[in-house]
Amino acid sequence: MKNRQEENHKVVVTGLGETTPLGGSVATTWDAMLRGESGLTLLEDESWAKDLPPLLGGRAKVDPGTGLDHQQRRRLSRSAQFAMVAAAEAWADAGLDNGSATPSRVAVAVSAALGDMTSIIDGWETLKARGWRRVPPMTVPMSMGNGSAAAVALLVNARLGVHATVNACSSGTQALVTAAELIRRGDADIVVAGGAEAPLHPMVLSSFAAMRALSQRFDDPASACRPYDTERDGMVLGEGAGILVLESERHARERGARIYAELAGVGITSDAYHMVQPEPNGTGTAAAVRASLADADVTPAEVAHFNANGTATAPGDTAEARAVMAVFGDADQGPAVSANKSMTGHSLGGAGAIESITTVLALHHGLVPPTRNFTRLDEGLSVDVVHGTPRKLGPEQIVAVKNSAGFGGHNVALTFRAEKGK
């Protein structure tokens, strides 16, 4: 990853869009995060809930079908609907909804960890109960891993290419790396990038429950997801999408676009340790963060904020905390750490993109959202977890890192940099 800092090929963020359990837009989600609200509930109103033990989840605050026409609601999976809603917001936020973009210079990189399990399973159930003639004809297109990316490409008329990397829970972050590569090479002027997921299906939830990865705090869903807290007992799944418009700096400035921040560095490693468990010392995570900082030509001391993967699983948070300590030092030296899943839940392939938006906004507004439900760290760990109220950043604190990790040992780190005097 050399020669990435040339002026013409710098990668900047010019548009943001998202829909989450906290809100149906960037503004509503951000405001709820600053207040430390929770979007997590007991999933007791679902038609299938009566046949299963209690389960927690983060349902989207706004149903994605609300902003789509009848045909889109019928032909797009729930995951793709989330992606469409978020992409429309990001495209408009970037000022590109006026038809000014050149289609042959626009690409899409939108990823998911699972594709859409609901479409596959519902199609199978229909086949068993009613025969092959009644299987919905769009079952395969709706369930494909590239379904969200393809839908977004149709929305923005992207002709350069559609990319849909699958890297488990780091898929949305990996999509931003793919987008940055296209721009840095000079292949694209604009890439619409991010992730979307709709994992609140009984089979998916049951699988995670059988893995003993889910929180059991059914009596108080808002306090269930406790990243980095010594009393954490597992993750809570959520749904939604985060989409960013990435652009070459030259192209953005030529059209007078507002720039939120620069995506200055990327780092990718793999643990090669275990299919589910992270490497206990966070060695791979630390290597990805260091690579991202080196790519951005940034020192650890310059990083003001670290947006954590923070799933609230015991091994995951411990490994990540050790990685933070290895790269940045103890809490009194390291960056302000925030874990957004404490409020949104874990949207798998959508999480990294949603949290990248939060990271960009933290720099843009000079405020780090708190980590909900945090009280104290495990003994032997020392990281500066923001909790209670947002943390204000100083005018010179303009660098932040977003970290993601996924099943299979995938590690992806992004370094964002705001302009001085933000």
Coordinates of C-alpha atoms in Angstrom, one line a residue:
M1 CA 0.0 0.0 0.0
K2 CA 2.5 2.6 -1.1
N3 CA 2.2 5.9 -3.0
R4 CA -1.3 6.5 -1.7
Q5 CA -1.0 10.1 -0.6
E6 CA -0.8 11.8 -4.0
E7 CA -3.0 14.8 -4.0
N8 CA -5.1 13.7 -7.0
H9 CA -5.9 10.3 -5.5
K10 CA -6.6 11.1 -1.9
V11 CA -9.9 9.5 -0.8
V12 CA -12.5 11.7 1.0
V13 CA -15.9 11.2 2.4
T14 CA -18.6 13.4 0.9
G15 CA -21.9 11.7 1.7
L16 CA -23.4 9.7 4.6
G17 CA -26.5 7.6 4.9
E18 CA -27.7 5.0 7.4
T19 CA -30.7 3.3 9.0
T20 CA -30.3 1.6 12.3
P21 CA -32.2 0.6 15.5
L22 CA -31.6 4.1 16.8
G23 CA -32.9 6.0 13.8
G24 CA -33.9 6.0 10.1
S25 CA -31.2 8.5 9.1
V26 CA -27.7 9.7 9.9
A27 CA -29.0 12.7 12.0
T28 CA -31.5 10.7 14.1
T29 CA -29.0 7.9 14.7
W30 CA -26.2 10.3 15.6
D31 CA -28.4 12.3 18.0
A32 CA -29.6 9.1 19.7
M33 CA -26.0 7.9 20.1
L34 CA -24.9 11.2 21.7
R35 CA -27.8 10.7 24.2
G36 CA -26.6 7.1 24.9
E37 CA -29.9 5.6 23.9
S38 CA -30.6 1.9 23.2
G39 CA -32.3 0.4 20.2
L40 CA -32.4 -3.1 21.6
T41 CA -35.5 -4.9 22.6
L42 CA -37.0 -8.3 23.4
L43 CA -38.1 -9.9 20.2
E44 CA -41.5 -11.0 21.5
D45 CA -43.8 -9.6 18.9
E46 CA -42.5 -11.7 16.0
S47 CA -44.7 -14.4 14.6
W48 CA -42.0 -17.0 15.3
A49 CA -41.1 -15.8 18.8
K50 CA -43.6 -18.1 20.6
D51 CA -41.8 -21.2 19.4
L52 CA -38.3 -20.1 20.6
P53 CA -36.7 -19.2 23.9
P54 CA -36.4 -15.4 24.7
L55 CA -34.2 -13.6 22.2
L56 CA -33.0 -10.0 22.0
G57 CA -32.4 -7.9 18.9
G58 CA -32.1 -4.4 17.5
R59 CA -35.0 -3.9 15.0
A60 CA -34.6 -0.9 12.7
K61 CA -36.3 2.2 14.0
V62 CA -37.9 2.8 10.7
D63 CA -39.0 0.0 8.4
P64 CA -37.1 0.2 5.1
G65 CA -40.1 -0.4 3.0
T66 CA -41.5 3.0 4.1
G67 CA -39.3 4.8 1.6
L68 CA -39.7 2.4 -1.3
D69 CA -42.3 1.8 -3.9
H70 CA -44.4 -1.3 -4.2
Q71 CA -42.2 -3.1 -6.7
Q72 CA -39.1 -2.4 -4.7
R73 CA -40.6 -3.8 -1.6
R74 CA -41.6 -7.0 -3.5
R75 CA -38.4 -7.6 -5.4
L76 CA -35.7 -6.5 -2.9
S77 CA -34.7 -8.4 0.2
R78 CA -34.9 -6.6 3.6
S79 CA -31.1 -6.3 3.5
A80 CA -31.2 -4.7 0.1
Q81 CA -34.0 -2.4 1.2
F82 CA -31.8 -1.1 4.0
A83 CA -29.0 -0.6 1.6
M84 CA -31.2 1.4 -0.8
V85 CA -32.6 3.7 1.9
A86 CA -29.1 4.4 3.2
A87 CA -27.6 4.9 -0.2
A88 CA -30.3 7.3 -1.3
E89 CA -29.6 9.4 1.8
A90 CA -25.8 9.3 1.2
W91 CA -26.2 10.1 -2.5
A92 CA -28.3 13.1 -1.8
D93 CA -26.1 14.2 1.1
A94 CA -23.1 14.2 -1.3
G95 CA -25.1 16.5 -3.6
L96 CA -25.1 13.9 -6.4
D97 CA -28.8 13.4 -6.8
N98 CA -29.0 16.1 -9.5
G99 CA -27.6 13.8 -12.2
S100 CA -24.2 15.4 -12.2
A101 CA -22.1 12.2 -11.7
T102 CA -20.6 10.5 -14.7
P103 CA -21.9 6.9 -14.6
S104 CA -18.7 5.4 -16.2
R105 CA -16.7 6.9 -13.3
V106 CA -19.0 5.6 -10.5
A107 CA -18.6 2.2 -8.8
V108 CA -20.4 0.5 -5.9
A109 CA -18.9 -1.6 -3.1
V110 CA -21.6 -2.8 -0.7
S111 CA -21.2 -5.9 1.3
A112 CA -23.0 -8.3 3.7
A113 CA -21.9 -11.2 5.8
L114 CA -24.9 -13.4 5.1
G115 CA -26.7 -12.0 2.0
D116 CA -30.4 -12.5 2.9
M117 CA -31.1 -15.7 4.8
T118 CA -34.8 -14.9 5.1
S119 CA -35.3 -15.1 1.3
I120 CA -33.6 -18.5 1.1
I121 CA -35.3 -20.1 4.1
D122 CA -38.8 -18.7 3.2
G123 CA -38.4 -20.0 -0.4
W124 CA -37.4 -23.5 1.0
E125 CA -40.4 -23.5 3.3
T126 CA -42.7 -22.5 0.4
L127 CA -41.3 -25.3 -1.7
K128 CA -41.9 -27.9 1.0
A129 CA -45.4 -26.7 1.8
R130 CA -46.8 -25.7 -1.5
G131 CA -44.6 -27.1 -4.3
W132 CA -42.1 -25.7 -6.7
R133 CA -44.5 -23.6 -8.8
R134 CA -45.2 -21.4 -5.8
V135 CA -41.6 -20.5 -5.0
P136 CA -41.2 -16.8 -5.6
P137 CA -39.3 -16.3 -8.8
M138 CA -37.0 -13.6 -7.2
T139 CA -35.9 -15.9 -4.4
V140 CA -32.3 -16.4 -5.8
P141 CA -31.8 -12.7 -6.8
M142 CA -33.1 -11.6 -3.4
S143 CA -30.8 -13.9 -1.5
M144 CA -27.6 -13.3 -3.4
G145 CA -24.7 -11.8 -1.5
N146 CA -24.4 -9.0 -4.1
G147 CA -28.1 -8.2 -4.0
S148 CA -27.7 -5.0 -1.9
A149 CA -24.7 -3.8 -4.1
A150 CA -26.6 -4.5 -7.3
A151 CA -29.7 -2.6 -6.0
V152 CA -27.5 0.4 -5.1
A153 CA -25.8 0.4 -8.5
L154 CA -29.2 0.6 -10.1
L155 CA -30.2 3.5 -7.8
V156 CA -27.1 5.6 -8.6
N157 CA -26.6 4.4 -12.2
A158 CA -23.1 3.1 -11.5
R159 CA -21.5 1.7 -14.6
L160 CA -17.9 1.2 -13.5
G161 CA -18.5 -2.0 -11.5
V162 CA -20.2 -3.6 -8.6
H163 CA -18.3 -5.2 -5.7
A164 CA -19.6 -7.2 -2.8
T165 CA -16.8 -8.6 -0.6
V166 CA -17.8 -11.1 2.0
N167 CA -15.7 -10.9 5.2
A168 CA -18.1 -11.9 7.9
C169 CA -18.5 -9.1 10.5
S170 CA -15.8 -6.9 8.8
S171 CA -17.6 -7.0 5.4
G172 CA -18.9 -3.4 5.6
T173 CA -15.4 -2.1 6.5
Q174 CA -13.8 -4.2 3.8
A175 CA -16.1 -2.6 1.3
L176 CA -14.6 0.8 2.2
V177 CA -11.1 -0.6 1.6
T178 CA -12.2 -1.9 -1.8
A179 CA -13.7 1.5 -2.6
A180 CA -10.6 3.3 -1.5
E181 CA -8.4 1.1 -3.8
L182 CA -10.6 2.0 -6.8
I183 CA -10.2 5.7 -6.2
R184 CA -6.5 5.5 -5.3
R185 CA -5.7 3.7 -8.5
G186 CA -7.5 6.4 -10.5
D187 CA -10.1 4.0 -11.7
A188 CA -13.1 5.7 -10.1
D189 CA -14.0 9.2 -9.2
I190 CA -16.9 8.1 -6.9
V191 CA -17.6 4.9 -5.1
V192 CA -20.8 4.3 -3.1
A193 CA -19.6 1.9 -0.3
G194 CA -20.7 0.3 2.9
G195 CA -22.7 -2.7 4.2
A196 CA -26.2 -3.9 5.0
E197 CA -27.6 -6.8 6.9
A198 CA -31.0 -8.1 8.1
P199 CA -30.0 -11.0 10.4
L200 CA -33.0 -11.1 12.8
H201 CA -34.2 -14.4 11.5
P202 CA -35.0 -17.2 14.0
M203 CA -32.4 -19.6 12.4
V204 CA -29.6 -17.0 12.5
L205 CA -30.5 -16.1 16.1
S206 CA -30.8 -19.7 17.1
S207 CA -27.4 -20.4 15.7
F208 CA -25.7 -17.6 17.6
A209 CA -27.7 -18.7 20.7
A210 CA -26.4 -22.3 20.3
M211 CA -22.9 -20.9 20.1
R212 CA -23.5 -19.2 23.4
A213 CA -22.6 -15.9 21.9
L214 CA -25.8 -13.9 22.8
S215 CA -26.6 -11.9 25.9
Q216 CA -29.1 -13.5 28.3
R217 CA -30.3 -10.2 29.9
F218 CA -33.9 -10.6 28.8
D219 CA -35.3 -8.7 31.8
D220 CA -33.5 -5.5 30.7
P221 CA -32.7 -5.4 26.9
A222 CA -31.3 -1.8 27.0
S223 CA -28.6 -3.0 29.4
A224 CA -27.9 -6.3 27.6
C225 CA -25.0 -5.3 25.3
R226 CA -22.1 -4.3 27.5
P227 CA -18.9 -3.9 25.3
Y228 CA -15.7 -3.9 27.4
D229 CA -17.6 -4.1 30.7
T230 CA -16.5 -6.8 33.1
E231 CA -20.1 -8.1 33.4
R232 CA -20.6 -8.5 29.6
D233 CA -22.3 -11.8 28.7
G234 CA -22.6 -11.7 24.9
M235 CA -23.7 -9.8 21.9
V236 CA -27.1 -8.7 20.7
L237 CA -27.8 -8.8 16.9
G238 CA -29.2 -5.8 15.1
E239 CA -30.1 -4.8 11.6
G240 CA -29.6 -1.9 9.3
A241 CA -27.2 -0.4 6.8
G242 CA -24.5 2.2 6.5
I243 CA -23.5 3.8 3.2
L244 CA -20.7 6.3 2.5
V245 CA -19.9 8.2 -0.7
L246 CA -16.2 8.1 -1.2
E247 CA -14.6 10.4 -3.7
S248 CA -11.2 11.4 -5.0
E249 CA -10.3 14.7 -3.4
R250 CA -9.7 16.4 -6.7
H251 CA -13.1 15.4 -8.0
A252 CA -14.8 16.5 -4.8
R253 CA -13.1 19.9 -4.8
E254 CA -13.8 20.5 -8.5
R255 CA -17.5 20.2 -7.9
G256 CA -17.4 22.1 -4.6
A257 CA -18.5 19.2 -2.5
R258 CA -18.6 19.3 1.3
I259 CA -15.8 17.0 2.7
Y260 CA -16.4 15.3 6.0
A261 CA -13.0 13.7 6.4
E262 CA -10.3 11.8 4.5
L263 CA -10.1 8.1 4.5
A264 CA -6.3 8.3 4.9
G265 CA -5.2 4.7 5.6
V266 CA -6.3 1.1 5.5
G267 CA -4.9 -2.0 7.0
I268 CA -6.0 -5.7 6.6
T269 CA -4.6 -8.8 8.3
S270 CA -5.9 -12.3 9.2
D271 CA -5.4 -14.2 12.4
A272 CA -5.2 -17.7 10.9
Y273 CA -6.1 -18.9 14.4
H274 CA -9.7 -20.1 14.7
M275 CA -12.9 -19.9 12.8
V276 CA -14.8 -18.1 15.6
Q277 CA -12.4 -17.1 18.4
P278 CA -10.0 -14.2 17.9
E279 CA -6.3 -14.6 18.6
P280 CA -6.3 -14.0 22.4
N281 CA -3.6 -11.2 22.4
G282 CA -5.1 -9.3 19.5
T283 CA -1.9 -9.6 17.5
G284 CA -3.7 -9.6 14.1
T285 CA -5.9 -6.6 15.1
A286 CA -2.8 -4.7 16.3
A287 CA -1.1 -5.4 13.0
A288 CA -4.1 -4.2 11.0
V289 CA -4.2 -1.0 13.0
R290 CA -0.5 -0.4 12.6
A291 CA -0.7 -1.0 8.9
S292 CA -3.6 1.5 8.6
L293 CA -1.6 4.2 10.5
A294 CA 1.4 3.6 8.4
D295 CA -0.7 3.9 5.2
A296 CA -2.0 7.2 6.5
D297 CA 1.5 8.4 7.6
V298 CA 0.1 8.8 11.1
T299 CA 1.7 8.0 14.5
P300 CA -0.2 6.3 17.3
A301 CA 0.1 9.5 19.4
E302 CA -1.9 11.4 16.8
V303 CA -5.0 9.2 17.1
A304 CA -7.6 10.9 19.3
H305 CA -10.4 8.3 18.9
F306 CA -10.7 4.6 18.4
N307 CA -14.1 3.2 17.3
A308 CA -14.0 -0.3 18.6
N309 CA -15.4 -3.5 17.2
G310 CA -16.7 -4.1 20.7
T311 CA -19.1 -6.9 20.3
A312 CA -19.5 -7.5 24.1
T313 CA -18.2 -11.1 23.9
A314 CA -15.6 -11.9 26.5
P315 CA -12.8 -13.1 24.2
G316 CA -13.5 -10.5 21.5
D317 CA -13.3 -7.5 23.7
T318 CA -10.3 -8.7 25.6
A319 CA -8.3 -9.4 22.4
E320 CA -9.2 -6.0 21.0
A321 CA -8.4 -4.2 24.3
R322 CA -5.0 -5.9 24.3
A323 CA -4.4 -4.7 20.7
V324 CA -5.3 -1.2 21.6
M325 CA -2.8 -1.3 24.5
A326 CA -0.1 -2.8 22.3
V327 CA -0.5 0.0 19.7
F328 CA -1.3 3.0 21.8
G329 CA -0.2 2.2 25.3
D330 CA -2.4 2.3 28.5
A331 CA -5.5 4.4 29.1
D332 CA -3.6 7.6 30.0
Q333 CA -1.8 7.5 26.7
G334 CA -4.3 6.0 24.3
P335 CA -7.3 7.3 22.4
A336 CA -10.9 7.8 23.5
V337 CA -12.5 4.4 22.9
S338 CA -16.2 4.0 22.0
A339 CA -18.2 0.9 21.2
N340 CA -21.4 1.7 19.3
K341 CA -22.9 -1.8 19.4
S342 CA -23.8 -1.1 23.0
M343 CA -26.7 0.9 21.4
T344 CA -27.3 -0.5 18.0
G345 CA -26.5 -4.2 18.4
H346 CA -24.3 -6.1 16.0
S347 CA -25.5 -5.8 12.4
L348 CA -22.8 -8.2 11.1
G349 CA -21.8 -7.0 7.6
G350 CA -23.5 -3.6 8.2
A351 CA -21.7 -2.9 11.5
G352 CA -18.4 -1.7 10.1
A353 CA -20.0 0.8 7.8
I354 CA -22.4 2.1 10.3
E355 CA -19.6 2.6 12.8
S356 CA -17.4 4.2 10.2
I357 CA -20.1 6.8 9.8
T358 CA -20.0 7.4 13.5
T359 CA -16.2 7.7 13.4
V360 CA -16.4 10.3 10.6
L361 CA -19.1 12.2 12.5
A362 CA -17.0 12.1 15.7
L363 CA -14.2 14.0 13.8
H364 CA -16.6 16.2 12.0
H365 CA -18.4 17.4 15.1
G366 CA -15.5 17.0 17.6
L367 CA -17.5 14.6 19.8
V368 CA -17.1 11.0 20.7
P369 CA -20.3 9.2 21.6
P370 CA -20.4 7.3 24.9
T371 CA -20.4 3.5 25.3
R372 CA -23.6 2.5 26.9
N373 CA -23.7 0.1 29.8
F374 CA -20.0 0.4 30.6
T375 CA -18.9 0.4 34.3
R376 CA -15.4 -1.1 34.6
L377 CA -12.8 -3.1 32.6
D378 CA -11.5 -6.5 33.3
E379 CA -8.5 -6.6 35.6
G380 CA -5.3 -6.2 33.7
L381 CA -6.8 -4.1 30.9
S382 CA -6.3 -0.4 30.5
V383 CA -8.1 1.5 27.8
D384 CA -9.9 4.8 27.9
V385 CA -13.6 3.8 27.4
V386 CA -15.9 6.9 26.9
H387 CA -19.1 6.4 28.9
G388 CA -21.8 8.4 30.5
T389 CA -21.6 11.5 28.3
P390 CA -19.9 12.3 25.0
R391 CA -16.2 13.3 25.0
K392 CA -15.3 16.6 23.3
L393 CA -12.2 16.5 21.0
G394 CA -9.8 19.4 20.8
P395 CA -9.2 21.3 17.6
E396 CA -6.0 19.5 16.9
Q397 CA -7.5 16.1 17.5
I398 CA -8.3 15.2 13.9
V399 CA -7.4 11.5 13.5
A400 CA -9.5 8.5 14.4
V401 CA -9.3 4.7 13.7
K402 CA -12.2 2.4 13.0
N403 CA -11.5 -1.3 13.8
S404 CA -13.5 -4.3 12.7
A405 CA -13.1 -8.1 13.1
G406 CA -15.0 -11.0 11.8
F407 CA -15.4 -14.8 12.0
G408 CA -12.5 -16.5 10.2
G409 CA -10.0 -14.1 11.7
H410 CA -10.6 -11.1 9.4
N411 CA -9.2 -7.8 10.7
V412 CA -9.8 -4.5 9.0
A413 CA -8.7 -1.1 10.3
L414 CA -9.4 2.3 8.8
T415 CA -7.7 5.6 9.6
F416 CA -9.8 8.8 9.1
R417 CA -8.4 12.3 9.2
A418 CA -10.4 15.6 9.4
E419 CA -9.0 18.9 8.1
K420 CA -7.4 21.1 10.8
G421 CA -9.8 23.7 12.1
K422 CA -12.7 21.2 11.7

